[in-house]
mmCIF file of C-alpha atoms and ligand atoms in Angstrom:
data_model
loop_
_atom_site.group_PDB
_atom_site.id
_atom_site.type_symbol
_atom_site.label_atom_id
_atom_site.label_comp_id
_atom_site.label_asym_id
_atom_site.label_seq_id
_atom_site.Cartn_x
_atom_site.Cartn_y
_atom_site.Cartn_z
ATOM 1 C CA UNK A 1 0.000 0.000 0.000
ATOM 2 C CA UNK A 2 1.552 3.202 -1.072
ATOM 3 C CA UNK A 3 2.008 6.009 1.753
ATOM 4 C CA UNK A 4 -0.317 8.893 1.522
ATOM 5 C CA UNK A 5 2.090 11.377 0.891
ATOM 6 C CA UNK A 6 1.571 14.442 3.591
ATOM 7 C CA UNK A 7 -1.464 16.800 1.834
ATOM 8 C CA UNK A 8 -0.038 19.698 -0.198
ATOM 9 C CA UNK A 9 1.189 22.749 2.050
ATOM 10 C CA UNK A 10 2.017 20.662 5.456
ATOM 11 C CA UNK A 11 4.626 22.469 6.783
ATOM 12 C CA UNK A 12 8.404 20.931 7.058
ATOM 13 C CA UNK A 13 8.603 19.193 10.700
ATOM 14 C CA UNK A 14 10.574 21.747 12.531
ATOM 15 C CA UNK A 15 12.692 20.661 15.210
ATOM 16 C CA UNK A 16 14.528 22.420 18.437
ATOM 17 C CA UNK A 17 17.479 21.550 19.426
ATOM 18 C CA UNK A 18 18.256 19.904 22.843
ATOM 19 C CA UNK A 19 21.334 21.382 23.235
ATOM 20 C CA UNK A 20 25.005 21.972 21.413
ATOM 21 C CA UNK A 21 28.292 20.292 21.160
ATOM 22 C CA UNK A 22 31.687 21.611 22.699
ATOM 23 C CA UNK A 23 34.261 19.922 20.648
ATOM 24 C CA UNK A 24 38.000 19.689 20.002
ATOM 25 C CA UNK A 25 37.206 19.965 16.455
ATOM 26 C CA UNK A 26 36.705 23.711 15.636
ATOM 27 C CA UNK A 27 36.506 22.845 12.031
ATOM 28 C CA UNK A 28 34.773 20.054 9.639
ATOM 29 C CA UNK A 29 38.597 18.948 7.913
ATOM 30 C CA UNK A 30 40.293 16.361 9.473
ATOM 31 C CA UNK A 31 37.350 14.942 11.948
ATOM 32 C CA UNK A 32 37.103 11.058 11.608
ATOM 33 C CA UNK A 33 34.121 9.974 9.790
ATOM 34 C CA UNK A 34 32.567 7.541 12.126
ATOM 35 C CA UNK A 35 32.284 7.925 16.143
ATOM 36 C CA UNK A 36 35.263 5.854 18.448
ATOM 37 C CA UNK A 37 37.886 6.551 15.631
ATOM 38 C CA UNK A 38 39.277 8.781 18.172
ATOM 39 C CA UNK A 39 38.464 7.825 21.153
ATOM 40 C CA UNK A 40 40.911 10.679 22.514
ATOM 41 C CA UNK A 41 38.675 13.302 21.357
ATOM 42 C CA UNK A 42 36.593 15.095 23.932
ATOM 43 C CA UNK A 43 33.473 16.567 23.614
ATOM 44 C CA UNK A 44 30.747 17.960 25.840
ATOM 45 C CA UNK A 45 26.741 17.776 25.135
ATOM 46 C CA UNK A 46 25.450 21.416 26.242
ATOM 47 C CA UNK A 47 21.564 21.288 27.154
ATOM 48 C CA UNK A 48 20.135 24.232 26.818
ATOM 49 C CA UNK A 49 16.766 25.364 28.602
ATOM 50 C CA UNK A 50 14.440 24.167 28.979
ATOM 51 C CA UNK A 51 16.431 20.441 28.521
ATOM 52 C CA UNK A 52 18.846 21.520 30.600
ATOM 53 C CA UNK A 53 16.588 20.094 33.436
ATOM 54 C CA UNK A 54 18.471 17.420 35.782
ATOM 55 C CA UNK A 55 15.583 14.973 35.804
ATOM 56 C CA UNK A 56 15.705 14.762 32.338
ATOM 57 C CA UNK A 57 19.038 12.868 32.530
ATOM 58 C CA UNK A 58 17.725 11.329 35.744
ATOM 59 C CA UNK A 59 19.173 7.144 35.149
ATOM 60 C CA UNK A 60 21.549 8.032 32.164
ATOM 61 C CA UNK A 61 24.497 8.160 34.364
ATOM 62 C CA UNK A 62 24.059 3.743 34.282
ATOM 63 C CA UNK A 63 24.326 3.874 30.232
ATOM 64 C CA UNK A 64 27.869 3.717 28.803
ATOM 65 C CA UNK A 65 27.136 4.442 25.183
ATOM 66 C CA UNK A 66 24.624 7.144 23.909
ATOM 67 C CA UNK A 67 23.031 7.664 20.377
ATOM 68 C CA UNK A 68 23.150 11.460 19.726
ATOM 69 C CA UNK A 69 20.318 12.729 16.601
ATOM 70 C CA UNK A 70 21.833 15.731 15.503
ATOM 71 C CA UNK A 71 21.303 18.160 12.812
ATOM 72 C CA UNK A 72 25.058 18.791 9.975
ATOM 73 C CA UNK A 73 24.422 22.302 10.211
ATOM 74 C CA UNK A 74 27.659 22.967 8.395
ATOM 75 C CA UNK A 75 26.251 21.300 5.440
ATOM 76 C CA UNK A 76 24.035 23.087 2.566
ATOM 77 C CA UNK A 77 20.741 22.405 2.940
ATOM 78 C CA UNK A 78 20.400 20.296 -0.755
ATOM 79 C CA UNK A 79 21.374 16.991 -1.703
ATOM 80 C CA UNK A 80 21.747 15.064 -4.434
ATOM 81 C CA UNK A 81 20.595 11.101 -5.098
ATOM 82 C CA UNK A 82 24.365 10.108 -5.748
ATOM 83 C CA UNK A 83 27.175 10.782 -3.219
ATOM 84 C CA UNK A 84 30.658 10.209 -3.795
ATOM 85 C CA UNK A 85 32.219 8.333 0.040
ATOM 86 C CA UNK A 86 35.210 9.760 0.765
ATOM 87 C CA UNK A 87 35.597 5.461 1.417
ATOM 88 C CA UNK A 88 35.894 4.426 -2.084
ATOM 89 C CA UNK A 89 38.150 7.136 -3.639
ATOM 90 C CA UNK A 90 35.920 9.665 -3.581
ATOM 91 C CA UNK A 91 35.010 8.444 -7.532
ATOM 92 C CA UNK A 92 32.557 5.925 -7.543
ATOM 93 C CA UNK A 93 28.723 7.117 -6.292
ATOM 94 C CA UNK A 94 26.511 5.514 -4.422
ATOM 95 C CA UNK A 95 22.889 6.046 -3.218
ATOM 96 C CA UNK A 96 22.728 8.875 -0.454
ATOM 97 C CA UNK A 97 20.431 6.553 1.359
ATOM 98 C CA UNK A 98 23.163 3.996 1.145
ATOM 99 C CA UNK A 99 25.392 6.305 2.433
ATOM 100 C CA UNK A 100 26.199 8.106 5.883
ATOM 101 C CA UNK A 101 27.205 11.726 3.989
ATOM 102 C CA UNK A 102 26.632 14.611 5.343
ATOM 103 C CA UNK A 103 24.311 15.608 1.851
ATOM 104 C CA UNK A 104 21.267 14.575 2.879
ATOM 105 C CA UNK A 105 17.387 15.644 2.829
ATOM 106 C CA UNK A 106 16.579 16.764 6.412
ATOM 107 C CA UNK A 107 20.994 16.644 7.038
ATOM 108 C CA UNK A 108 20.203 14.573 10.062
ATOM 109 C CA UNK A 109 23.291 12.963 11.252
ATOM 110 C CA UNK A 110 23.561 9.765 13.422
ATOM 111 C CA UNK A 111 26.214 9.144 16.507
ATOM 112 C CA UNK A 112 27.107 6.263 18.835
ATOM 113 C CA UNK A 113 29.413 7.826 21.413
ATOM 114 C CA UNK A 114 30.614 7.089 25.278
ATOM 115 C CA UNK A 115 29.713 8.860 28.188
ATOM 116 C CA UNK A 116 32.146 9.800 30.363
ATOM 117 C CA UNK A 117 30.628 11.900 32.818
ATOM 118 C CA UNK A 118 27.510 14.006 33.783
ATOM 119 C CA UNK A 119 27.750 17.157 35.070
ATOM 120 C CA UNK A 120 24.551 18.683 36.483
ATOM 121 C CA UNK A 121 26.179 21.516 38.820
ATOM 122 C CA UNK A 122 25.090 24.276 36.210
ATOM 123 C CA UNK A 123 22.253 22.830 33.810
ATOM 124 C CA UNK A 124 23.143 19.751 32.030
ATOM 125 C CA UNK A 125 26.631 19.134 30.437
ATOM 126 C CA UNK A 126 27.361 15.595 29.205
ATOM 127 C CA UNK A 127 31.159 14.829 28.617
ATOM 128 C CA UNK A 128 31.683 12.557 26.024
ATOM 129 C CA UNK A 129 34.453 10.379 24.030
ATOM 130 C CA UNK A 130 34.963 9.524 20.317
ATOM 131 C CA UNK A 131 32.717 11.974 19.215
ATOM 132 C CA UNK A 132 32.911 12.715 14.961
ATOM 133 C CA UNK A 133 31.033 16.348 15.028
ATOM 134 C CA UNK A 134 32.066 19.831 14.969
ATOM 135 C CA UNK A 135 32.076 22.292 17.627
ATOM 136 C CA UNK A 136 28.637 24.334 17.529
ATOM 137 C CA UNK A 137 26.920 21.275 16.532
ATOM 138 C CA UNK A 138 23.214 20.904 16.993
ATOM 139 C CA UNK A 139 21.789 17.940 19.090
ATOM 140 C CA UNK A 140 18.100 17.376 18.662
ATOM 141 C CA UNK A 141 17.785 14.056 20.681
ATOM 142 C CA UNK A 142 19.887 11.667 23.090
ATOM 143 C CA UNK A 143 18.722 8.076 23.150
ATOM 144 C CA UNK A 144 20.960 5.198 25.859
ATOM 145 C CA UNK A 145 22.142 2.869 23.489
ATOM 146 C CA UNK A 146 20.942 -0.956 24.222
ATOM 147 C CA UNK A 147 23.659 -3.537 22.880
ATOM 148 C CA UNK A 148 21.419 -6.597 23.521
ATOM 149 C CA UNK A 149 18.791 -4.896 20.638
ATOM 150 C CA UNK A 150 20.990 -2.592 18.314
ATOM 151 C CA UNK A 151 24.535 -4.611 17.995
ATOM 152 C CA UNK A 152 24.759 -6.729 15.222
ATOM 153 C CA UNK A 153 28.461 -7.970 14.436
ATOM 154 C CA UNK A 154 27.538 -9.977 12.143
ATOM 155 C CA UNK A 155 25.822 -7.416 9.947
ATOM 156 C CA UNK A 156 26.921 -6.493 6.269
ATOM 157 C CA UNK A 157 28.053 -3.015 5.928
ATOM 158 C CA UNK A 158 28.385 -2.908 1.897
ATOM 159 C CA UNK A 159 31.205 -0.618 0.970
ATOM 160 C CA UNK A 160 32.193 -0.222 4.758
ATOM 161 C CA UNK A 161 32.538 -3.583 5.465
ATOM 162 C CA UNK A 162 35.464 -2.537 8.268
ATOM 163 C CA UNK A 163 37.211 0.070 10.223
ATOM 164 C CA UNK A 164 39.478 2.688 7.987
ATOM 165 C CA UNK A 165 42.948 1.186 7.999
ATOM 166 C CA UNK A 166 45.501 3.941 10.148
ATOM 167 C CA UNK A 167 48.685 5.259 9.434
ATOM 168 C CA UNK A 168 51.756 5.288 11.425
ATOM 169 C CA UNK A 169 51.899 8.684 12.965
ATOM 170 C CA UNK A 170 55.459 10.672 14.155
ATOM 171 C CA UNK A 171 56.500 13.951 15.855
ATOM 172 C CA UNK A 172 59.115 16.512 14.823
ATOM 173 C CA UNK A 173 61.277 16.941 17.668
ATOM 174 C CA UNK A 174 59.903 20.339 17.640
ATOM 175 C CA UNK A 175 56.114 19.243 18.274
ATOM 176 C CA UNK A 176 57.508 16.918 20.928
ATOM 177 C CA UNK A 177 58.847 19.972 22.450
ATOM 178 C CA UNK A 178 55.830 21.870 21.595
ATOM 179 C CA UNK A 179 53.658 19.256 23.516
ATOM 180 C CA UNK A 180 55.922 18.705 26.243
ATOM 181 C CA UNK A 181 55.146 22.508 27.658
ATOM 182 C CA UNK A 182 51.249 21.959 27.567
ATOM 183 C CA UNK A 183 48.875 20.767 30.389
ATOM 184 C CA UNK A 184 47.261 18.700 27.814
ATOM 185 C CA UNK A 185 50.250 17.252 26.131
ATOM 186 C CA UNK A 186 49.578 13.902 26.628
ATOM 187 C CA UNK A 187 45.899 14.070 25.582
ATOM 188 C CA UNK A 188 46.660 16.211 22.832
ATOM 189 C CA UNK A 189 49.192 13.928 21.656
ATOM 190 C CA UNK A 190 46.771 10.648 21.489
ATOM 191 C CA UNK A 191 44.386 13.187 19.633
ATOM 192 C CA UNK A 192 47.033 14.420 16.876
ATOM 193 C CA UNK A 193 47.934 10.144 16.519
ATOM 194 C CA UNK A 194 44.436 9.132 16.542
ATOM 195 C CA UNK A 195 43.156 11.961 13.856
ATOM 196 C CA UNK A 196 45.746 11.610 11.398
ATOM 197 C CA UNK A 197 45.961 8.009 11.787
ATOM 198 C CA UNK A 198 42.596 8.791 9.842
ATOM 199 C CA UNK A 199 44.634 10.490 6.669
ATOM 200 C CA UNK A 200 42.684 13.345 6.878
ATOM 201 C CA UNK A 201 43.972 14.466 3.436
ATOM 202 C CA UNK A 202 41.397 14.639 0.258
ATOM 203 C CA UNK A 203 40.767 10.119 -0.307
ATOM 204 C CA UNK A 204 42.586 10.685 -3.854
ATOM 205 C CA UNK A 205 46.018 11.742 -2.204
ATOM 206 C CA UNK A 206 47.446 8.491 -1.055
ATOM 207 C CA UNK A 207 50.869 8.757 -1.608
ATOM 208 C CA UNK A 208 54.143 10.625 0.314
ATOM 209 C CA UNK A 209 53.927 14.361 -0.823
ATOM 210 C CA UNK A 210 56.032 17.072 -0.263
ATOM 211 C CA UNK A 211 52.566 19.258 0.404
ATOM 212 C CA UNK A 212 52.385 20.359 4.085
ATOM 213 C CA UNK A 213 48.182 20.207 5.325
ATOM 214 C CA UNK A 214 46.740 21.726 8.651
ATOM 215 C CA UNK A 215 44.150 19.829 11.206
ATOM 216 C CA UNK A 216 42.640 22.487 13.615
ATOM 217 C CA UNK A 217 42.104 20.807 16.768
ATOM 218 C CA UNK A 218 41.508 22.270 19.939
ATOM 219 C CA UNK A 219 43.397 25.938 19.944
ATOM 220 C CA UNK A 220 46.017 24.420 17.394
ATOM 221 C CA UNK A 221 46.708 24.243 14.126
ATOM 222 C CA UNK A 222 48.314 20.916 13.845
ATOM 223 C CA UNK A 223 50.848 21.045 10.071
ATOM 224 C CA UNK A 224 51.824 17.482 8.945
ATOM 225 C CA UNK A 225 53.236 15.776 5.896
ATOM 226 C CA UNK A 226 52.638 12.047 4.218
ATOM 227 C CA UNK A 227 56.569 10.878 4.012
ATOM 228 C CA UNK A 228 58.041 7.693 2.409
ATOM 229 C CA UNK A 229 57.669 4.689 4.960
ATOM 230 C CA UNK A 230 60.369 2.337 3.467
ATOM 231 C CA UNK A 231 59.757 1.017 -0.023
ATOM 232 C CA UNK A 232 55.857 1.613 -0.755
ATOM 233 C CA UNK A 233 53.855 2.898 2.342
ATOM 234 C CA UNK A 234 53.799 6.169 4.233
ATOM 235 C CA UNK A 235 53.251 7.770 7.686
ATOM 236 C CA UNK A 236 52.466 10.734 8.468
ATOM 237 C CA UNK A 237 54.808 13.514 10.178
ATOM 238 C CA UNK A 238 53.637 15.995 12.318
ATOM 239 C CA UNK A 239 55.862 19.068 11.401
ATOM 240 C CA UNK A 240 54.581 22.401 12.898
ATOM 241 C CA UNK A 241 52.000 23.290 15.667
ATOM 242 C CA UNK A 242 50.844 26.474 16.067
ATOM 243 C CA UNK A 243 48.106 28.381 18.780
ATOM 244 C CA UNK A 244 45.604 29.729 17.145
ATOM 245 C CA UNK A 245 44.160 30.807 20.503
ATOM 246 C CA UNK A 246 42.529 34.025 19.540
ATOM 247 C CA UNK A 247 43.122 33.898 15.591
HETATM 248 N N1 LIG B 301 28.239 9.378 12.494
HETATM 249 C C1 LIG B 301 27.447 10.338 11.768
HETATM 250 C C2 LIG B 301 26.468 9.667 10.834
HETATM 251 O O1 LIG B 301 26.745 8.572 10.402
HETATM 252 O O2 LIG B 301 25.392 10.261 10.586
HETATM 253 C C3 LIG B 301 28.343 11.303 11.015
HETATM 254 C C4 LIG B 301 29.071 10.671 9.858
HETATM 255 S S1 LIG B 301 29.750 11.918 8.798
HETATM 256 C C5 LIG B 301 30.479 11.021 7.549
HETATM 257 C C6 LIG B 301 31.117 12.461 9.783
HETATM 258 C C7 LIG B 301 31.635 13.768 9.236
HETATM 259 O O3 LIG B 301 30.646 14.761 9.397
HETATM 260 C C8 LIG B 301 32.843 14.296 9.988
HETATM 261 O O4 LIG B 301 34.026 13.731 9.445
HETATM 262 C C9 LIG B 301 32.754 15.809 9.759
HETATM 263 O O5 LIG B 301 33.539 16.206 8.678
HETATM 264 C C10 LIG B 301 31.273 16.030 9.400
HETATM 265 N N2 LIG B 301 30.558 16.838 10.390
HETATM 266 C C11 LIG B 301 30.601 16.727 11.748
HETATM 267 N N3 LIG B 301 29.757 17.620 12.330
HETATM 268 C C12 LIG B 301 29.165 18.296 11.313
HETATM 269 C C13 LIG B 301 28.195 19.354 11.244
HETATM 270 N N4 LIG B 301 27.655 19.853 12.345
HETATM 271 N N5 LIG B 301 27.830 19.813 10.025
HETATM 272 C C14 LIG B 301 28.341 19.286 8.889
HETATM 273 N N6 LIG B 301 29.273 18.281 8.871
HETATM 274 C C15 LIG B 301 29.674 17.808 10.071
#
């Protein structure tokens, strides 16, 4: 039985946000495409009123894992039927609905992330790990995620059938130098490995290069390069990091 299709003139759904992300990814380039890529990156779920209410988180605090709904507000509001995934190339097209690009009608986005903490001393401020979105980002829903219904190992995923293979990731002496001076050093390191393990750069650059690209993460701008790794692989080198703090 077809659908009746919503009579002509029903307004688009319109949605409020819950809340917004804090993130250490200032920008869209470089953030790993999935959640738990890096697990090192922080982020904190900002309710805002009037979800910023303490009993509305009342029994979260015994769920490890979260689904976040959230709105890829950095992303034109069109899309297309074909998308290109960064995962094969960025050549061949696919289905958007096959697909998790951030093109899509409604540019609802989809997250599985931890929770580290809950902090309800002023309104509601989740802490969370492994988080893929963009600081400023729009959360319209939070749902505890249940393994015993939702995780299916066994599942095909298509085009994804695995994890993104990493690169080895090194250090300049001068960004171990750089890092060594900062509170967050250690963090930040784990962040800079896990994020460019990624290869951040465009999917049809695969080989060394003598190109230097920037990753803004926290108040950095973190410069690397894609050198020769013996005979025909690659790492990457992290070769400059500079504060942006107040750029
Ligand atoms: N896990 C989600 C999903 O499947 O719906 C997101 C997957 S999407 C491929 C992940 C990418 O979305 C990140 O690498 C980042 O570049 C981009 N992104 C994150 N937050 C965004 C936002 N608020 N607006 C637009 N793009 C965003």
């Amino acid at each position: 039985m077809n659908p009746t299709p919503p009579p002509p003139g029903t307004p688009g759904l319109s949605m409020t946000p819950i809340g917004v992300i804090e993130s250490d990814y200032p920008d869209k380039f470089g953030i790993p495409r999935q959640p738990g890529l890096a697990t090192a990156a922080r982020a904190c779920l900002v309710l805002t009123p009037p979800f910023d209410d303490p009993l509305a988180v009342r029994g979260l605090e015994t769920f490890s894992h979260l689904w976040l709904t959230f709105v890829f507000h950095q992303s034109p509001p069109r899309w297309t039927p074909l998308v290109r995934p960064p995962r094969l190339g960025g050549n061949a097209k696919v289905g958007v609905f096959a697909s998790r690009s951030t093109h899509r009608p409604n540019r609802l986005g989809l997250s599985l992330v931890e929770l580290l903490e809950i902090d309800t001393r002023r309104g509601v401020r989740l802490r969370l790990s492994g988080a893929d979105l963009v600081h400023g980002t729009p959360v319209l829903d939070i749902k505890p995620y249940l393994p015993w219904a939702e995780s299916h190992p066994e599942a095909r995923a298509g085009f994804a059938p695995a994890a993104p293979s990493r690169l080895p990731v090194d250090f300049s002496p001068a960004t171990e130098a750089t890092l060594a001076e900062r509170p967050d050093g250690d963090s930040l390191r784990e962040l800079i490995r896990q994020v460019l393990a990624q290869d951040p750069r465009p999917a049809y650059r695969t080989g060394a290069e003598s190109r230097t690209y920037g990753v803004r993460l926290r108040d950095l701008d973190v410069r690397f390069r894609a050198v020769a790794d013996g005979a025909d692989s690659i790492r990457l080198r992290v070769v400059e990091i500079v504060s942006v703090r107040g750029a």
